[in-house]
Coordinates of C-alpha atoms in Angstrom, one line a residue:
M1 CA 0.0 -0.2 0.1
D2 CA 2.7 2.4 0.9
I3 CA 4.7 1.6 -2.4
A4 CA 1.1 2.3 -4.3
I5 CA 0.9 6.0 -2.6
L6 CA 4.8 6.6 -3.1
L7 CA 4.4 5.8 -6.8
F8 CA 1.0 8.0 -6.6
L9 CA 2.9 11.0 -5.3
I10 CA 5.9 10.7 -7.9
V11 CA 3.0 10.8 -10.5
I12 CA 1.4 13.9 -8.8
N13 CA 5.0 15.6 -8.6
G14 CA 5.0 14.9 -12.4
V15 CA 1.8 16.8 -12.8
F16 CA 3.1 19.8 -11.1
A17 CA 6.7 19.7 -13.0
M18 CA 4.4 19.0 -16.4
S19 CA 2.1 22.3 -15.8
E20 CA 5.2 24.6 -14.9
I21 CA 6.8 24.1 -18.0
A22 CA 3.6 24.0 -20.2
L23 CA 2.3 27.2 -18.7
M24 CA 5.7 28.8 -19.1
T25 CA 6.4 27.7 -22.9
A26 CA 2.9 27.6 -24.1
K27 CA 2.5 30.1 -27.1
K28 CA 0.4 32.9 -25.9
S29 CA -1.0 33.7 -29.5
R30 CA -2.8 30.2 -29.5
L31 CA -4.0 30.3 -26.2
Q32 CA -5.6 33.7 -26.6
K33 CA -7.1 32.1 -30.0
L34 CA -8.6 29.2 -27.9
A35 CA -9.7 31.8 -25.4
A36 CA -11.5 33.6 -28.3
E37 CA -13.4 30.4 -29.5
G38 CA -15.0 30.2 -25.9
S39 CA -12.1 27.9 -23.9
S40 CA -12.3 29.1 -20.0
S41 CA -9.5 26.8 -19.6
A42 CA -7.1 28.8 -21.8
A43 CA -8.4 31.8 -20.5
K44 CA -7.2 30.5 -17.0
A45 CA -4.0 29.7 -18.6
I46 CA -3.5 33.0 -20.1
K47 CA -4.1 34.7 -16.5
L48 CA -1.8 31.9 -14.8
A49 CA 0.8 32.8 -17.5
E50 CA 0.7 36.5 -16.6
E51 CA 1.1 35.8 -13.2
P52 CA 4.3 33.9 -13.0
T53 CA 5.1 34.2 -9.6
Q54 CA 1.5 33.5 -8.6
F55 CA 1.5 30.0 -10.2
L56 CA 5.1 29.2 -9.5
S57 CA 4.9 29.5 -5.9
T58 CA 1.7 27.1 -6.2
V59 CA 3.7 24.6 -8.1
Q60 CA 6.7 25.0 -5.8
I61 CA 4.3 24.4 -2.7
G62 CA 3.0 21.3 -4.1
I63 CA 6.6 19.9 -5.3
T64 CA 8.0 20.3 -2.2
V65 CA 5.3 18.8 -0.2
I66 CA 5.4 15.8 -2.2
G67 CA 9.1 15.5 -1.7
I68 CA 8.8 15.7 1.9
L69 CA 5.9 12.9 2.2
N70 CA 8.1 11.1 -0.7
G71 CA 11.2 10.8 1.8
I72 CA 8.8 9.6 4.8
L73 CA 6.9 7.0 2.8
G74 CA 9.8 5.9 1.0
E75 CA 11.8 5.3 4.2
A76 CA 8.6 3.5 5.5
A77 CA 8.0 1.6 2.6
L78 CA 11.4 0.5 1.3
A79 CA 13.9 0.5 3.8
G80 CA 12.5 -2.5 5.7
P81 CA 12.3 -4.7 2.8
I82 CA 15.8 -3.5 1.5
S83 CA 17.3 -4.2 4.5
E84 CA 15.8 -7.6 4.9
L85 CA 17.2 -8.4 1.4
I86 CA 20.6 -7.2 2.0
V87 CA 20.9 -9.8 5.1
S88 CA 19.7 -12.3 3.5
L89 CA 22.9 -12.0 1.1
G90 CA 24.9 -12.3 3.9
V91 CA 25.3 -8.7 4.4
P92 CA 26.5 -7.9 8.2
I93 CA 23.3 -6.8 10.2
T94 CA 25.3 -3.9 11.7
I95 CA 25.6 -2.3 8.5
A96 CA 22.6 -3.4 6.6
P97 CA 20.4 -0.4 7.8
T98 CA 23.1 1.9 6.2
I99 CA 23.1 0.4 2.8
S100 CA 19.4 0.2 3.2
T101 CA 18.9 3.9 3.5
I102 CA 21.4 5.0 0.7
S103 CA 19.6 2.2 -1.6
T104 CA 16.0 3.7 -0.7
V105 CA 17.3 7.3 -1.4
V106 CA 18.8 6.2 -4.9
I107 CA 15.9 4.3 -6.1
I108 CA 13.1 7.0 -4.9
T109 CA 15.4 9.5 -6.6
Y110 CA 16.1 7.8 -9.9
I111 CA 12.0 7.1 -10.0
S112 CA 11.3 10.6 -9.1
I113 CA 13.6 12.4 -11.5
V114 CA 12.6 10.1 -14.4
I115 CA 8.9 9.6 -14.0
G116 CA 8.2 12.9 -11.5
E117 CA 10.3 15.2 -13.6
L118 CA 12.0 14.6 -17.0
V119 CA 9.2 12.5 -18.9
P120 CA 6.4 15.0 -17.7
K121 CA 8.5 18.0 -18.9
R122 CA 9.5 16.6 -22.0
I123 CA 5.7 16.0 -22.6
A124 CA 5.0 19.6 -21.7
Q125 CA 7.2 20.9 -24.2
F126 CA 5.5 18.8 -27.1
H127 CA 2.0 19.7 -26.0
A128 CA 2.5 23.1 -24.3
E129 CA -0.8 24.7 -25.3
R130 CA -3.1 21.4 -24.7
I131 CA -1.5 20.6 -21.4
S132 CA -1.8 24.3 -20.5
T133 CA -5.5 24.3 -20.9
L134 CA -6.0 21.0 -19.4
I135 CA -4.1 21.7 -15.9
A136 CA -5.1 25.5 -15.7
P137 CA -8.3 24.5 -13.9
L138 CA -6.5 22.4 -11.1
I139 CA -3.8 25.0 -10.6
S140 CA -5.8 27.7 -10.5
V141 CA -8.0 25.6 -7.6
L142 CA -4.8 24.7 -5.8
A143 CA -3.6 28.4 -6.2
S144 CA -6.8 29.8 -4.3
I145 CA -6.5 26.8 -1.6
S146 CA -2.8 27.9 -1.0
R147 CA -3.3 31.6 -1.5
P148 CA -1.9 32.6 2.0
F149 CA 1.2 30.8 1.3
V150 CA 1.3 32.0 -1.9
F151 CA 0.8 35.4 -0.9
L152 CA 3.7 35.3 1.8
L153 CA 6.4 33.6 -1.1
S154 CA 4.9 35.9 -3.8
I155 CA 6.0 39.2 -1.4
S156 CA 9.2 37.6 -0.6
T157 CA 10.2 36.8 -4.1
D158 CA 9.1 40.1 -5.2
A159 CA 10.9 42.0 -2.6
I160 CA 14.4 40.1 -3.3
L161 CA 13.5 40.7 -6.8
R162 CA 13.3 44.4 -6.3
L163 CA 16.6 44.2 -4.2
L164 CA 18.5 42.9 -7.4
G165 CA 17.1 45.8 -9.5
R166 CA 14.1 43.8 -11.1
S167 CA 10.9 43.7 -11.2
N168 CA 7.9 41.0 -11.4
Q169 CA 6.4 43.9 -13.9
D170 CA 9.4 43.2 -16.4
E171 CA 8.3 41.4 -19.5
V172 CA 11.0 39.5 -21.9
S173 CA 10.1 41.3 -25.2
I174 CA 10.5 39.5 -28.3
T175 CA 13.2 40.5 -30.8
E176 CA 13.3 40.5 -34.6
D177 CA 16.3 38.2 -33.9
D178 CA 13.6 35.7 -32.3
I179 CA 11.3 36.0 -35.2
Q180 CA 13.6 35.2 -37.8
A181 CA 14.6 32.1 -35.8
L182 CA 11.3 31.2 -35.7
L183 CA 11.2 31.6 -39.5
N184 CA 14.1 29.6 -39.9
E185 CA 12.9 26.8 -37.7
G186 CA 9.5 26.7 -39.9
S187 CA 11.2 26.7 -43.1
E188 CA 13.5 24.0 -42.0
Q189 CA 10.4 21.9 -40.7
G190 CA 8.4 22.6 -43.7
V191 CA 5.8 24.6 -42.2
I192 CA 6.7 27.5 -44.0
E193 CA 7.3 27.5 -47.7
K194 CA 10.9 28.2 -48.9
Q195 CA 9.4 31.3 -50.9
E196 CA 7.4 32.7 -48.2
H197 CA 10.4 32.3 -45.9
N198 CA 12.7 34.3 -48.0
M199 CA 9.8 37.1 -48.4
M200 CA 9.4 37.4 -44.8
R201 CA 13.0 37.5 -44.4
N202 CA 13.4 40.4 -46.8
I203 CA 10.6 42.3 -45.3
F204 CA 13.2 42.8 -42.2
H205 CA 16.1 43.5 -44.2
L206 CA 14.0 46.2 -46.1
D207 CA 14.7 48.6 -43.0
D208 CA 18.4 47.9 -43.1
R209 CA 18.7 48.4 -46.9
K210 CA 19.8 51.9 -48.2
V211 CA 17.8 53.4 -51.5
A212 CA 20.7 53.3 -52.9
S213 CA 20.8 49.6 -53.3
L214 CA 17.5 49.6 -54.4
M215 CA 17.7 52.0 -57.3
T216 CA 19.2 51.9 -60.7
P217 CA 21.9 54.2 -60.9
R218 CA 22.6 57.4 -62.9
S219 CA 24.9 55.4 -65.5
E220 CA 22.2 53.1 -66.5
L221 CA 19.4 55.7 -67.0
V222 CA 18.0 56.8 -70.2
Y223 CA 16.2 59.8 -70.3
F224 CA 14.3 62.4 -72.5
D225 CA 16.0 65.5 -72.9
T226 CA 13.9 68.5 -73.6
E227 CA 16.8 70.4 -75.2
Q228 CA 17.3 67.7 -78.0
S229 CA 15.2 67.1 -80.8
W230 CA 13.1 63.7 -81.0
D231 CA 15.3 62.3 -83.8
E232 CA 18.1 63.0 -81.3
N233 CA 15.7 61.0 -78.4
L234 CA 13.7 58.8 -80.2
P235 CA 16.9 56.0 -80.9
K236 CA 18.2 56.1 -77.3
L237 CA 14.8 55.5 -76.4
L238 CA 13.9 52.5 -78.5
R239 CA 17.0 51.0 -77.5
S240 CA 15.7 50.8 -73.8
D241 CA 13.6 48.4 -71.9
Y242 CA 12.4 50.9 -69.7
S243 CA 8.7 51.9 -69.3
I244 CA 9.3 54.9 -67.3
Y245 CA 12.0 57.6 -68.0
P246 CA 13.1 60.7 -66.6
V247 CA 12.5 63.7 -68.5
T248 CA 15.2 66.5 -68.2
R249 CA 16.7 69.8 -69.4
G250 CA 20.3 69.4 -70.5
G251 CA 20.7 66.3 -68.7
M252 CA 20.5 64.2 -65.5
D253 CA 21.5 67.7 -63.2
N254 CA 18.0 69.1 -63.9
V255 CA 15.5 66.3 -63.7
L256 CA 11.9 68.2 -64.9
G257 CA 9.5 64.9 -63.9
F258 CA 8.9 61.6 -65.4
T259 CA 6.9 60.3 -68.3
T260 CA 6.3 56.7 -69.4
S261 CA 6.2 54.8 -73.0
R262 CA 2.5 55.6 -73.7
F263 CA 2.6 59.3 -73.1
L264 CA 6.3 59.4 -75.3
L265 CA 4.1 57.4 -78.1
K266 CA 1.4 60.0 -78.1
A267 CA 3.6 63.1 -77.7
S268 CA 5.7 61.7 -80.8
H269 CA 2.4 62.2 -82.7
Q270 CA 1.5 65.7 -81.4
E271 CA 2.6 68.9 -83.6
H272 CA 4.4 70.3 -80.3
G273 CA 5.3 67.0 -79.0
T274 CA 7.9 68.2 -76.4
K275 CA 5.5 70.9 -75.4
W276 CA 2.7 68.5 -74.9
L277 CA 5.0 66.1 -73.0
M278 CA 5.7 69.0 -70.6
R279 CA 2.1 69.4 -69.6
N280 CA 1.5 65.9 -68.9
L281 CA 4.8 65.2 -67.0
L282 CA 4.4 62.5 -63.7
P283 CA 5.4 64.5 -60.3
C284 CA 9.5 64.2 -59.6
L285 CA 9.4 62.9 -56.2
T286 CA 12.9 63.1 -54.4
I287 CA 14.5 60.5 -51.7
L288 CA 17.8 60.9 -50.2
E289 CA 20.1 57.8 -51.3
N290 CA 20.9 56.9 -47.7
K291 CA 17.1 56.8 -46.5
F292 CA 15.9 53.2 -45.9
G293 CA 13.8 51.0 -48.1
S294 CA 11.0 50.9 -45.4
Q295 CA 10.4 54.9 -45.6
L296 CA 10.9 54.7 -49.6
L297 CA 7.6 52.4 -49.3
E298 CA 5.8 54.6 -46.9
L299 CA 6.6 57.8 -49.4
L300 CA 5.3 55.7 -52.6
R301 CA 2.5 54.6 -50.3
T302 CA 1.4 57.9 -49.2
T303 CA 1.8 59.7 -52.9
G304 CA 0.7 57.0 -55.0
E305 CA 3.6 57.6 -57.2
E306 CA 5.4 54.8 -58.7
I307 CA 8.8 56.4 -59.3
A308 CA 11.1 58.4 -56.9
L309 CA 14.4 60.7 -58.1
V310 CA 17.3 59.5 -55.8
V311 CA 19.6 62.1 -54.9
D312 CA 22.6 62.5 -52.5
E313 CA 23.3 65.3 -49.8
Y314 CA 24.1 67.7 -52.5
G315 CA 20.8 67.3 -54.1
D316 CA 22.5 66.0 -57.2
A317 CA 20.6 63.1 -59.0
Q318 CA 22.0 59.7 -58.2
G319 CA 19.6 57.4 -60.0
I320 CA 15.7 56.4 -59.9
V321 CA 13.9 53.7 -57.8
T322 CA 10.0 52.6 -59.0
Q323 CA 7.6 50.4 -57.1
K324 CA 9.1 47.3 -58.9
D325 CA 12.6 47.8 -57.1
L326 CA 10.5 47.4 -54.2
L327 CA 8.9 44.5 -54.9
E328 CA 12.0 42.7 -56.5
A329 CA 13.5 43.6 -52.8
L330 CA 10.8 41.9 -51.1
A331 CA 10.1 39.0 -53.7
G332 CA 13.4 38.5 -55.3
E333 CA 15.0 39.6 -58.7
F334 CA 12.3 39.2 -61.7
K335 CA 13.7 37.0 -64.2
S336 CA 14.6 39.1 -67.3
E337 CA 14.8 37.9 -71.2
N338 CA 17.9 39.2 -71.2
P339 CA 20.2 37.2 -69.2
N340 CA 22.9 39.8 -69.0
D341 CA 20.7 41.5 -67.1
S342 CA 20.4 39.3 -64.1
W343 CA 22.2 40.0 -60.8
A344 CA 23.7 36.2 -60.7
E345 CA 24.1 33.5 -63.1
Q346 CA 25.3 30.6 -61.7
I347 CA 28.0 28.5 -63.8
S348 CA 28.6 25.8 -61.5
E349 CA 28.5 24.7 -57.5
Q350 CA 31.4 26.8 -57.5
E351 CA 31.4 29.3 -59.7
W352 CA 28.9 32.4 -60.4
I353 CA 28.9 35.2 -62.6
L354 CA 27.4 38.3 -60.7
D355 CA 26.6 41.9 -61.8
G356 CA 28.5 44.5 -60.3
S357 CA 25.3 46.3 -59.3
I358 CA 24.0 43.2 -57.1
P359 CA 22.8 44.5 -53.9
I360 CA 25.0 43.1 -50.9
T361 CA 21.8 41.5 -49.3
V362 CA 21.4 39.5 -52.3
L363 CA 25.0 38.7 -52.6
K364 CA 25.3 37.2 -49.1
D365 CA 22.1 35.3 -49.6
T366 CA 23.5 33.9 -53.2
L367 CA 27.0 32.9 -51.5
C368 CA 25.5 31.8 -48.2
L369 CA 27.4 34.3 -46.5
A370 CA 26.7 36.4 -43.2
S371 CA 28.6 39.0 -43.7
L372 CA 31.2 40.9 -46.1
P373 CA 34.4 42.4 -45.3
E374 CA 34.0 45.5 -43.2
E375 CA 30.5 46.2 -44.4
K376 CA 29.2 48.0 -41.3
K377 CA 32.2 50.0 -41.2
A378 CA 32.3 51.1 -45.1
D379 CA 28.4 51.2 -45.3
Y380 CA 28.8 50.2 -49.2
Q381 CA 25.4 49.0 -50.9
T382 CA 26.8 46.9 -53.8
L383 CA 29.5 44.5 -54.9
T384 CA 31.1 47.3 -56.7
G385 CA 31.1 49.5 -53.8
M386 CA 33.0 46.3 -51.9
F387 CA 35.6 46.3 -54.6
M388 CA 36.1 50.4 -54.4
W389 CA 36.4 50.2 -50.6
L390 CA 38.4 47.3 -50.1
T391 CA 41.0 48.2 -53.0
S392 CA 40.6 52.2 -52.6
N393 CA 40.2 52.4 -56.4
V394 CA 37.8 52.3 -59.1
P395 CA 37.6 48.6 -60.4
A396 CA 39.4 47.7 -63.2
I397 CA 39.8 44.3 -65.2
G398 CA 41.8 41.7 -63.5
D399 CA 41.1 43.0 -60.0
S400 CA 40.5 40.4 -57.4
I401 CA 40.0 40.1 -53.6
Q402 CA 39.5 36.9 -51.6
Y403 CA 37.0 36.4 -48.6
Q404 CA 36.0 33.3 -47.1
D405 CA 37.2 31.0 -49.6
W406 CA 35.5 32.9 -52.4
N407 CA 37.8 34.8 -54.9
F408 CA 36.2 37.9 -56.6
E409 CA 37.7 38.9 -59.9
V410 CA 36.4 41.8 -62.3
L411 CA 35.7 40.6 -65.8
S412 CA 34.5 43.9 -67.4
V413 CA 33.7 47.3 -66.1
D414 CA 31.3 49.9 -67.5
N415 CA 31.1 53.5 -66.5
N416 CA 33.8 53.0 -63.9
R417 CA 32.0 50.7 -62.2
A418 CA 32.5 46.6 -62.3
N419 CA 30.1 45.1 -64.8
K420 CA 30.6 41.4 -64.6
V421 CA 32.6 39.8 -61.7
R422 CA 33.5 36.2 -61.8
V423 CA 33.2 34.5 -57.9
T424 CA 34.6 31.3 -57.5
Y425 CA 34.8 28.9 -54.3
Q426 CA 38.4 28.5 -53.3
V427 CA 40.3 27.0 -50.2
F428 CA 42.8 29.4 -49.4
D429 CA 46.0 28.7 -47.0
S430 CA 45.7 30.3 -44.2

C-alpha cells in the first residue's frame, strides 16, 4: 500500500512539473485564439502565465510537500524490505540499515527524476498549449486554496527581485532575431514554404537596405532631354527596355519629371510633342540615397506615385527607384529576357557570374555568407562598392579580392563600375 501511495505521489509531482513547463512555454497567441473561441481553460492558462509568481509558488509548494512525503513514505515502504534482502544476501546486520537507506534514496531519486520530472517536462514541451488548457483549472483551484502561503512567497520573491533591480512587471520582449529564428525553424520543418520564408526575411531586411542599393544608378539611366530633338531622343529610347523615363533639361542634373512609354508615343504624334509632354509630366518625387527601404515604401504609399528620383546630400541625382524595385527587394529579382541583366548567373556549384550592381543583401544570400568584409564600417551597398572600398580604387579588369574561400575577379567594367564579376569557391591557405 505504501509503495502504491509513493508512486502516486511521484506521478502527482510529475503533474506539477508538467504544468510548470507547459504554462511557461505555451504560445500566448494560440491560447488567445482558444480563449476567443470560448475556452475558459485557455483563459485561465493566460491569466496564470501573466502572473508567474502566483502559479510558480503554487507549483513549488506542491512539489516541496510531495518531496517531503516521498522521503517519509519511501523510508517506511522500502527501507525494511531492502534491509531484509541485504541481510539475506549475507551482509552483516550492523551495516545493513545504512546500505538500505542509501539504496532507498537512490531508488526514489531515480524514479522521481524520470517519472516525476524528465518525462512530464518533455511531454509538456511537445504539447504545451493542450496541457496548459487541461491543467490550468486544477492549478487555479490549488492557487486559491494555498493563497495565504502563495501570498507570503510572492511578497518575499518580489522583495528580493526589487533588491536585485528587477521587477515582477518586467516582460521579456520578443526581438527581431527571435522572429527570424522561428521563421528559420518553420522553413526547415516544412511548415513555411521557402519562398514565403525568403519574403518574410526580406521584409525585415528592407529596414536595413539603403535606397542606394535599390535604385537604378544614374550611369544606367535613359532619359528624354527637352533640349534635344525627337530625332536625337528616339534612338536611345527605342534601344531601352524601360517603361518609365526621366524628362530632363540638359541632362540628369536638371530633372523636370517623369514620363512613360505610352505618353512618349502620344507625344511623338503631336505637332508640338515636347510641349505636350511637358504638360503631362508625372511628379518628380525625391528621396535621399541614404534613406531606408521602409521609408521609400512609405513615401510611395502615401503619395501614390510609382517612381522617385534618388539624390545625394548635395541634391545631385544619383538614380531612380520604382515600385518594381521595392517589389524585387521583397519577392526577389524578376527574371529578365536578357540573361546579362540578371544579378547572378550560376555557372557551377563553385562558380558564379555576378553583376557589379548586385545589392550586398542579395550577394550574401547567393553565396550563403553571414557578412561581407568591413560592410558595417564601409556602409557600401553593392558589389562594386565593396571592390572600391577594399581596393581603394575604381574597379579595373583583373582586379581580385578573396574573402572566406571565395575569390572575386572583375571581368568587365562599365562607366567606372564593375560590370561583371566572376566568383569562384577556393580554399585558401591560412
